[in-house]
């Protein structure tokens, strides 16, 4: 994607990069700056290079590539924002609006791609003999049978789980933390609500959750918008 001339108005850039985290929940914490001894703090060229690295890291974290940014215009925006003698080509409000609009368009495009990848994965996965598909589109695989009762939507349950994206990226895992969690079943995503009500206590299922039964168009922490999700869930107890 080529950016429109003078798109990046520097005064609003960091605000935009961190502010966009509110589009998804929970937002990941921004990296904290290291504490620097002021007497030995870098100056001049060192500081400029370091600040440029931080700026580049933030842009990369938002899914941008070097080719997406018109560096000359980026520098022009920086100069206009910092030089009292130079009049910017737009005010900060207009710059912020333009940057936010562009990032929203990028996120929407990425979401469409994620949705297609998830649909393709689930269509192929549904053909596996061990996978069962419900009317809603939820897919599940029984890894271990259980012998206890099944929870209802009004129950509180205790589970161990391991969650990944379809590419294997782990986004959350009580198993890795070594501590199961308890929660009201009615308070979680629809894929979990439906899947856990199929499970007897003691069972372990692998749930393949379409985006519309997960977080949908919302990004959530390490989960991009419109992502299909995979969970290995063990139902330990109904509380």
PDB file of C-alpha atoms in Angstrom:
ATOM      1  CA  UNK A   1       0.000   0.000   0.000  1.00  0.00           C
ATOM      2  CA  UNK A   2       1.361   3.418  -0.920  1.00  0.00           C
ATOM      3  CA  UNK A   3       0.491   6.169   1.466  1.00  0.00           C
ATOM      4  CA  UNK A   4      -0.970   9.469   0.364  1.00  0.00           C
ATOM      5  CA  UNK A   5       1.525  12.305   0.286  1.00  0.00           C
ATOM      6  CA  UNK A   6       2.191  13.772   3.728  1.00  0.00           C
ATOM      7  CA  UNK A   7      -0.049  11.228   5.436  1.00  0.00           C
ATOM      8  CA  UNK A   8       2.048  10.907   8.547  1.00  0.00           C
ATOM      9  CA  UNK A   9       1.923  14.075  10.551  1.00  0.00           C
ATOM     10  CA  UNK A  10       4.409  13.364  13.299  1.00  0.00           C
ATOM     11  CA  UNK A  11       2.733  15.191  16.171  1.00  0.00           C
ATOM     12  CA  UNK A  12      -0.087  12.665  16.211  1.00  0.00           C
ATOM     13  CA  UNK A  13       1.801   9.543  15.193  1.00  0.00           C
ATOM     14  CA  UNK A  14       2.648   8.012  18.539  1.00  0.00           C
ATOM     15  CA  UNK A  15      -0.788   8.943  19.840  1.00  0.00           C
ATOM     16  CA  UNK A  16      -2.346   7.115  16.925  1.00  0.00           C
ATOM     17  CA  UNK A  17      -0.170   4.047  17.270  1.00  0.00           C
ATOM     18  CA  UNK A  18      -0.972   3.549  20.931  1.00  0.00           C
ATOM     19  CA  UNK A  19      -4.540   4.832  20.740  1.00  0.00           C
ATOM     20  CA  UNK A  20      -5.524   2.233  18.189  1.00  0.00           C
ATOM     21  CA  UNK A  21      -5.069  -0.477  20.784  1.00  0.00           C
ATOM     22  CA  UNK A  22      -8.554   0.448  21.970  1.00  0.00           C
ATOM     23  CA  UNK A  23      -9.984  -1.142  18.814  1.00  0.00           C
ATOM     24  CA  UNK A  24      -9.393  -4.553  20.366  1.00  0.00           C
ATOM     25  CA  UNK A  25      -9.752  -5.832  23.882  1.00  0.00           C
ATOM     26  CA  UNK A  26      -7.911  -6.616  25.967  1.00  0.00           C
ATOM     27  CA  UNK A  27      -5.193  -4.373  24.622  1.00  0.00           C
ATOM     28  CA  UNK A  28      -1.609  -5.422  24.936  1.00  0.00           C
ATOM     29  CA  UNK A  29       0.495  -3.147  27.096  1.00  0.00           C
ATOM     30  CA  UNK A  30       2.806  -0.796  25.250  1.00  0.00           C
ATOM     31  CA  UNK A  31       6.512  -1.531  25.752  1.00  0.00           C
ATOM     32  CA  UNK A  32       7.890   0.324  28.745  1.00  0.00           C
ATOM     33  CA  UNK A  33      10.906   2.534  28.224  1.00  0.00           C
ATOM     34  CA  UNK A  34      14.118   1.552  30.015  1.00  0.00           C
ATOM     35  CA  UNK A  35      15.366   3.828  32.765  1.00  0.00           C
ATOM     36  CA  UNK A  36      18.349   5.831  31.531  1.00  0.00           C
ATOM     37  CA  UNK A  37      20.935   7.632  33.610  1.00  0.00           C
ATOM     38  CA  UNK A  38      20.454  11.220  32.515  1.00  0.00           C
ATOM     39  CA  UNK A  39      24.189  11.938  32.731  1.00  0.00           C
ATOM     40  CA  UNK A  40      24.918   9.210  30.183  1.00  0.00           C
ATOM     41  CA  UNK A  41      21.764   9.630  28.091  1.00  0.00           C
ATOM     42  CA  UNK A  42      22.427   9.576  24.332  1.00  0.00           C
ATOM     43  CA  UNK A  43      22.347  12.931  22.600  1.00  0.00           C
ATOM     44  CA  UNK A  44      22.235  14.176  19.034  1.00  0.00           C
ATOM     45  CA  UNK A  45      22.570  11.435  16.454  1.00  0.00           C
ATOM     46  CA  UNK A  46      22.288   8.633  19.016  1.00  0.00           C
ATOM     47  CA  UNK A  47      19.001   9.954  20.365  1.00  0.00           C
ATOM     48  CA  UNK A  48      17.573  10.474  16.877  1.00  0.00           C
ATOM     49  CA  UNK A  49      18.497   6.945  15.842  1.00  0.00           C
ATOM     50  CA  UNK A  50      17.029   5.473  19.037  1.00  0.00           C
ATOM     51  CA  UNK A  51      13.800   7.422  18.634  1.00  0.00           C
ATOM     52  CA  UNK A  52      13.570   6.309  15.021  1.00  0.00           C
ATOM     53  CA  UNK A  53      13.960   2.688  16.131  1.00  0.00           C
ATOM     54  CA  UNK A  54      11.083   3.061  18.598  1.00  0.00           C
ATOM     55  CA  UNK A  55       8.915   4.645  15.935  1.00  0.00           C
ATOM     56  CA  UNK A  56       9.741   1.887  13.460  1.00  0.00           C
ATOM     57  CA  UNK A  57       9.056  -0.806  16.062  1.00  0.00           C
ATOM     58  CA  UNK A  58       5.612   0.635  16.742  1.00  0.00           C
ATOM     59  CA  UNK A  59       4.747   0.780  13.050  1.00  0.00           C
ATOM     60  CA  UNK A  60       5.961  -2.794  12.555  1.00  0.00           C
ATOM     61  CA  UNK A  61       3.927  -3.984  15.560  1.00  0.00           C
ATOM     62  CA  UNK A  62       0.831  -2.626  13.831  1.00  0.00           C
ATOM     63  CA  UNK A  63       1.515  -4.759  10.776  1.00  0.00           C
ATOM     64  CA  UNK A  64       3.172  -2.148   8.569  1.00  0.00           C
ATOM     65  CA  UNK A  65       6.112  -2.775   6.282  1.00  0.00           C
ATOM     66  CA  UNK A  66       8.925  -0.374   5.407  1.00  0.00           C
ATOM     67  CA  UNK A  67       7.496  -0.031   1.893  1.00  0.00           C
ATOM     68  CA  UNK A  68       4.190   1.218   3.342  1.00  0.00           C
ATOM     69  CA  UNK A  69       5.742   4.433   4.632  1.00  0.00           C
ATOM     70  CA  UNK A  70       6.878   7.346   2.476  1.00  0.00           C
ATOM     71  CA  UNK A  71       9.971   8.159   4.520  1.00  0.00           C
ATOM     72  CA  UNK A  72      10.600  11.543   2.883  1.00  0.00           C
ATOM     73  CA  UNK A  73       7.074  12.669   3.711  1.00  0.00           C
ATOM     74  CA  UNK A  74       7.410  11.218   7.203  1.00  0.00           C
ATOM     75  CA  UNK A  75      10.465  13.402   7.777  1.00  0.00           C
ATOM     76  CA  UNK A  76       8.650  16.403   6.294  1.00  0.00           C
ATOM     77  CA  UNK A  77       5.831  15.888   8.776  1.00  0.00           C
ATOM     78  CA  UNK A  78       8.306  15.627  11.644  1.00  0.00           C
ATOM     79  CA  UNK A  79      10.012  18.832  10.570  1.00  0.00           C
ATOM     80  CA  UNK A  80       6.725  20.700  10.163  1.00  0.00           C
ATOM     81  CA  UNK A  81       5.533  19.650  13.604  1.00  0.00           C
ATOM     82  CA  UNK A  82       8.783  20.625  15.342  1.00  0.00           C
ATOM     83  CA  UNK A  83       9.856  23.753  13.432  1.00  0.00           C
ATOM     84  CA  UNK A  84       8.075  26.877  14.654  1.00  0.00           C
ATOM     85  CA  UNK A  85       8.932  28.677  11.395  1.00  0.00           C
ATOM     86  CA  UNK A  86       7.313  26.050   9.152  1.00  0.00           C
ATOM     87  CA  UNK A  87       3.553  25.889   8.722  1.00  0.00           C
ATOM     88  CA  UNK A  88       2.190  22.319   8.655  1.00  0.00           C
ATOM     89  CA  UNK A  89       0.033  21.288   5.706  1.00  0.00           C
ATOM     90  CA  UNK A  90      -2.698  20.143   8.111  1.00  0.00           C
ATOM     91  CA  UNK A  91      -3.570  20.622  11.756  1.00  0.00           C
ATOM     92  CA  UNK A  92      -3.167  17.922  14.377  1.00  0.00           C
ATOM     93  CA  UNK A  93      -6.864  17.016  14.423  1.00  0.00           C
ATOM     94  CA  UNK A  94      -6.902  16.431  10.662  1.00  0.00           C
ATOM     95  CA  UNK A  95      -3.666  14.453  10.851  1.00  0.00           C
ATOM     96  CA  UNK A  96      -4.997  12.258  13.648  1.00  0.00           C
ATOM     97  CA  UNK A  97      -8.211  11.620  11.723  1.00  0.00           C
ATOM     98  CA  UNK A  98      -6.312  10.670   8.570  1.00  0.00           C
ATOM     99  CA  UNK A  99      -3.933   8.314  10.381  1.00  0.00           C
ATOM    100  CA  UNK A 100      -6.764   6.625  12.293  1.00  0.00           C
ATOM    101  CA  UNK A 101      -8.816   6.190   9.115  1.00  0.00           C
ATOM    102  CA  UNK A 102      -5.880   4.604   7.305  1.00  0.00           C
ATOM    103  CA  UNK A 103      -5.127   2.184  10.136  1.00  0.00           C
ATOM    104  CA  UNK A 104      -8.796   1.217  10.366  1.00  0.00           C
ATOM    105  CA  UNK A 105      -8.797   0.438   6.649  1.00  0.00           C
ATOM    106  CA  UNK A 106      -5.660  -1.675   7.075  1.00  0.00           C
ATOM    107  CA  UNK A 107      -7.219  -3.557   9.989  1.00  0.00           C
ATOM    108  CA  UNK A 108     -10.407  -4.181   8.020  1.00  0.00           C
ATOM    109  CA  UNK A 109      -8.411  -5.559   5.098  1.00  0.00           C
ATOM    110  CA  UNK A 110      -6.402  -7.813   7.417  1.00  0.00           C
ATOM    111  CA  UNK A 111      -9.645  -8.978   9.035  1.00  0.00           C
ATOM    112  CA  UNK A 112     -11.076 -10.008   5.673  1.00  0.00           C
ATOM    113  CA  UNK A 113      -7.951 -12.040   4.952  1.00  0.00           C
ATOM    114  CA  UNK A 114      -8.129 -13.714   8.382  1.00  0.00           C
ATOM    115  CA  UNK A 115     -11.777 -14.609   7.845  1.00  0.00           C
ATOM    116  CA  UNK A 116     -11.004 -16.279   4.510  1.00  0.00           C
ATOM    117  CA  UNK A 117      -8.078 -18.230   5.995  1.00  0.00           C
ATOM    118  CA  UNK A 118     -10.259 -19.429   8.856  1.00  0.00           C
ATOM    119  CA  UNK A 119     -13.071 -20.502   6.556  1.00  0.00           C
ATOM    120  CA  UNK A 120     -10.665 -22.445   4.340  1.00  0.00           C
ATOM    121  CA  UNK A 121      -9.083 -24.143   7.356  1.00  0.00           C
ATOM    122  CA  UNK A 122     -12.425 -25.149   8.861  1.00  0.00           C
ATOM    123  CA  UNK A 123     -13.771 -26.447   5.549  1.00  0.00           C
ATOM    124  CA  UNK A 124     -10.773 -28.756   5.254  1.00  0.00           C
ATOM    125  CA  UNK A 125     -10.802 -29.694   8.941  1.00  0.00           C
ATOM    126  CA  UNK A 126     -14.483 -30.694   8.802  1.00  0.00           C
ATOM    127  CA  UNK A 127     -13.599 -33.539   6.423  1.00  0.00           C
ATOM    128  CA  UNK A 128     -11.480 -35.291   9.051  1.00  0.00           C
ATOM    129  CA  UNK A 129     -13.170 -38.427  10.393  1.00  0.00           C
ATOM    130  CA  UNK A 130     -12.679 -37.554  14.069  1.00  0.00           C
ATOM    131  CA  UNK A 131     -14.142 -34.074  13.760  1.00  0.00           C
ATOM    132  CA  UNK A 132     -17.816 -33.421  14.444  1.00  0.00           C
ATOM    133  CA  UNK A 133     -19.624 -30.289  13.265  1.00  0.00           C
ATOM    134  CA  UNK A 134     -22.615 -28.727  15.016  1.00  0.00           C
ATOM    135  CA  UNK A 135     -25.419 -26.740  13.410  1.00  0.00           C
ATOM    136  CA  UNK A 136     -23.774 -23.461  14.423  1.00  0.00           C
ATOM    137  CA  UNK A 137     -20.534 -24.376  12.646  1.00  0.00           C
ATOM    138  CA  UNK A 138     -18.602 -25.258  15.793  1.00  0.00           C
ATOM    139  CA  UNK A 139     -16.237 -28.175  15.228  1.00  0.00           C
ATOM    140  CA  UNK A 140     -14.986 -30.460  17.973  1.00  0.00           C
ATOM    141  CA  UNK A 141     -12.874 -33.536  18.468  1.00  0.00           C
ATOM    142  CA  UNK A 142     -13.054 -35.797  21.524  1.00  0.00           C
ATOM    143  CA  UNK A 143      -9.560 -36.293  22.938  1.00  0.00           C
ATOM    144  CA  UNK A 144     -10.676 -37.945  26.172  1.00  0.00           C
ATOM    145  CA  UNK A 145     -14.110 -39.122  27.246  1.00  0.00           C
ATOM    146  CA  UNK A 146     -15.625 -37.978  30.531  1.00  0.00           C
ATOM    147  CA  UNK A 147     -18.051 -39.704  32.882  1.00  0.00           C
ATOM    148  CA  UNK A 148     -19.506 -36.833  34.915  1.00  0.00           C
ATOM    149  CA  UNK A 149     -22.430 -34.507  34.349  1.00  0.00           C
ATOM    150  CA  UNK A 150     -22.593 -31.825  31.672  1.00  0.00           C
ATOM    151  CA  UNK A 151     -22.776 -28.125  32.576  1.00  0.00           C
ATOM    152  CA  UNK A 152     -25.590 -25.773  31.643  1.00  0.00           C
ATOM    153  CA  UNK A 153     -25.204 -22.172  30.540  1.00  0.00           C
ATOM    154  CA  UNK A 154     -25.948 -21.047  34.114  1.00  0.00           C
ATOM    155  CA  UNK A 155     -23.172 -23.099  35.716  1.00  0.00           C
ATOM    156  CA  UNK A 156     -19.724 -22.059  36.821  1.00  0.00           C
ATOM    157  CA  UNK A 157     -17.060 -24.383  35.473  1.00  0.00           C
ATOM    158  CA  UNK A 158     -13.413 -25.150  36.177  1.00  0.00           C
ATOM    159  CA  UNK A 159     -11.235 -25.917  33.169  1.00  0.00           C
ATOM    160  CA  UNK A 160      -7.738 -26.272  31.821  1.00  0.00           C
ATOM    161  CA  UNK A 161      -7.269 -24.941  28.295  1.00  0.00           C
ATOM    162  CA  UNK A 162      -4.678 -24.240  25.621  1.00  0.00           C
ATOM    163  CA  UNK A 163      -5.603 -21.721  22.910  1.00  0.00           C
ATOM    164  CA  UNK A 164      -3.943 -21.249  19.516  1.00  0.00           C
ATOM    165  CA  UNK A 165      -4.576 -19.599  16.187  1.00  0.00           C
ATOM    166  CA  UNK A 166      -4.857 -21.851  13.136  1.00  0.00           C
ATOM    167  CA  UNK A 167      -1.152 -21.306  12.407  1.00  0.00           C
ATOM    168  CA  UNK A 168      -0.222 -22.704  15.817  1.00  0.00           C
ATOM    169  CA  UNK A 169       0.463 -19.383  17.538  1.00  0.00           C
ATOM    170  CA  UNK A 170      -0.342 -19.727  21.247  1.00  0.00           C
ATOM    171  CA  UNK A 171      -2.357 -16.759  22.511  1.00  0.00           C
ATOM    172  CA  UNK A 172      -3.390 -18.040  25.942  1.00  0.00           C
ATOM    173  CA  UNK A 173      -2.944 -21.194  27.996  1.00  0.00           C
ATOM    174  CA  UNK A 174      -3.858 -22.113  31.555  1.00  0.00           C
ATOM    175  CA  UNK A 175      -1.873 -25.297  30.916  1.00  0.00           C
ATOM    176  CA  UNK A 176       1.305 -23.304  30.321  1.00  0.00           C
ATOM    177  CA  UNK A 177       0.612 -21.256  33.441  1.00  0.00           C
ATOM    178  CA  UNK A 178       0.031 -24.439  35.414  1.00  0.00           C
ATOM    179  CA  UNK A 179      -3.203 -23.151  36.938  1.00  0.00           C
ATOM    180  CA  UNK A 180      -6.782 -23.976  35.835  1.00  0.00           C
ATOM    181  CA  UNK A 181      -9.438 -21.261  35.805  1.00  0.00           C
ATOM    182  CA  UNK A 182     -13.061 -21.037  36.949  1.00  0.00           C
ATOM    183  CA  UNK A 183     -15.715 -18.832  35.353  1.00  0.00           C
ATOM    184  CA  UNK A 184     -19.470 -18.580  34.717  1.00  0.00           C
ATOM    185  CA  UNK A 185     -20.115 -20.356  31.424  1.00  0.00           C
ATOM    186  CA  UNK A 186     -22.474 -17.607  30.308  1.00  0.00           C
ATOM    187  CA  UNK A 187     -19.648 -15.046  30.367  1.00  0.00           C
ATOM    188  CA  UNK A 188     -17.412 -16.518  27.655  1.00  0.00           C
ATOM    189  CA  UNK A 189     -17.428 -16.636  23.852  1.00  0.00           C
ATOM    190  CA  UNK A 190     -20.229 -18.550  22.158  1.00  0.00           C
ATOM    191  CA  UNK A 191     -17.917 -21.289  20.917  1.00  0.00           C
ATOM    192  CA  UNK A 192     -16.990 -22.106  24.502  1.00  0.00           C
ATOM    193  CA  UNK A 193     -20.566 -21.874  25.711  1.00  0.00           C
ATOM    194  CA  UNK A 194     -21.704 -24.425  23.153  1.00  0.00           C
ATOM    195  CA  UNK A 195     -18.643 -26.650  23.304  1.00  0.00           C
ATOM    196  CA  UNK A 196     -18.486 -27.026  27.073  1.00  0.00           C
ATOM    197  CA  UNK A 197     -22.164 -27.923  27.299  1.00  0.00           C
ATOM    198  CA  UNK A 198     -21.345 -30.958  25.141  1.00  0.00           C
ATOM    199  CA  UNK A 199     -18.662 -32.137  27.560  1.00  0.00           C
ATOM    200  CA  UNK A 200     -19.084 -34.416  30.586  1.00  0.00           C
ATOM    201  CA  UNK A 201     -16.857 -33.628  33.559  1.00  0.00           C
ATOM    202  CA  UNK A 202     -13.468 -35.244  33.013  1.00  0.00           C
ATOM    203  CA  UNK A 203     -13.649 -34.941  29.231  1.00  0.00           C
ATOM    204  CA  UNK A 204     -11.053 -33.229  27.078  1.00  0.00           C
ATOM    205  CA  UNK A 205     -12.173 -31.812  23.734  1.00  0.00           C
ATOM    206  CA  UNK A 206     -10.471 -29.920  20.962  1.00  0.00           C
ATOM    207  CA  UNK A 207     -12.718 -27.073  19.837  1.00  0.00           C
ATOM    208  CA  UNK A 208     -12.369 -25.460  16.408  1.00  0.00           C
ATOM    209  CA  UNK A 209     -14.218 -22.170  16.675  1.00  0.00           C
ATOM    210  CA  UNK A 210     -15.256 -20.039  13.666  1.00  0.00           C
ATOM    211  CA  UNK A 211     -14.693 -16.300  13.989  1.00  0.00           C
ATOM    212  CA  UNK A 212     -18.390 -15.560  14.477  1.00  0.00           C
ATOM    213  CA  UNK A 213     -18.449 -17.868  17.521  1.00  0.00           C
ATOM    214  CA  UNK A 214     -15.249 -16.314  18.874  1.00  0.00           C
ATOM    215  CA  UNK A 215     -14.310 -12.638  18.962  1.00  0.00           C
ATOM    216  CA  UNK A 216     -15.640 -11.806  15.498  1.00  0.00           C
ATOM    217  CA  UNK A 217     -14.417  -8.525  14.066  1.00  0.00           C
ATOM    218  CA  UNK A 218     -12.804  -7.487  17.346  1.00  0.00           C
ATOM    219  CA  UNK A 219      -9.134  -8.020  17.945  1.00  0.00           C
ATOM    220  CA  UNK A 220      -8.407  -9.314  21.438  1.00  0.00           C
ATOM    221  CA  UNK A 221      -4.848  -9.233  22.763  1.00  0.00           C
ATOM    222  CA  UNK A 222      -2.818 -11.563  20.547  1.00  0.00           C
ATOM    223  CA  UNK A 223      -5.934 -12.604  18.593  1.00  0.00           C
ATOM    224  CA  UNK A 224      -6.359 -10.672  15.321  1.00  0.00           C
ATOM    225  CA  UNK A 225      -9.822  -9.709  14.114  1.00  0.00           C
ATOM    226  CA  UNK A 226     -11.895 -12.420  12.401  1.00  0.00           C
ATOM    227  CA  UNK A 227      -9.663 -15.237  13.612  1.00  0.00           C
ATOM    228  CA  UNK A 228     -10.740 -18.863  13.793  1.00  0.00           C
ATOM    229  CA  UNK A 229      -9.579 -20.292  17.118  1.00  0.00           C
ATOM    230  CA  UNK A 230      -8.460 -23.701  18.355  1.00  0.00           C
ATOM    231  CA  UNK A 231      -8.791 -24.700  22.001  1.00  0.00           C
ATOM    232  CA  UNK A 232      -7.916 -27.883  23.807  1.00  0.00           C
ATOM    233  CA  UNK A 233     -10.264 -27.788  26.797  1.00  0.00           C
ATOM    234  CA  UNK A 234     -10.456 -30.167  29.744  1.00  0.00           C
ATOM    235  CA  UNK A 235     -13.560 -29.844  31.928  1.00  0.00           C
ATOM    236  CA  UNK A 236     -12.345 -30.425  35.475  1.00  0.00           C
ATOM    237  CA  UNK A 237     -15.472 -29.610  37.475  1.00  0.00           C
ATOM    238  CA  UNK A 238     -18.880 -27.964  37.610  1.00  0.00           C
ATOM    239  CA  UNK A 239     -18.857 -25.584  40.575  1.00  0.00           C
TER     240      UNK A 239
END
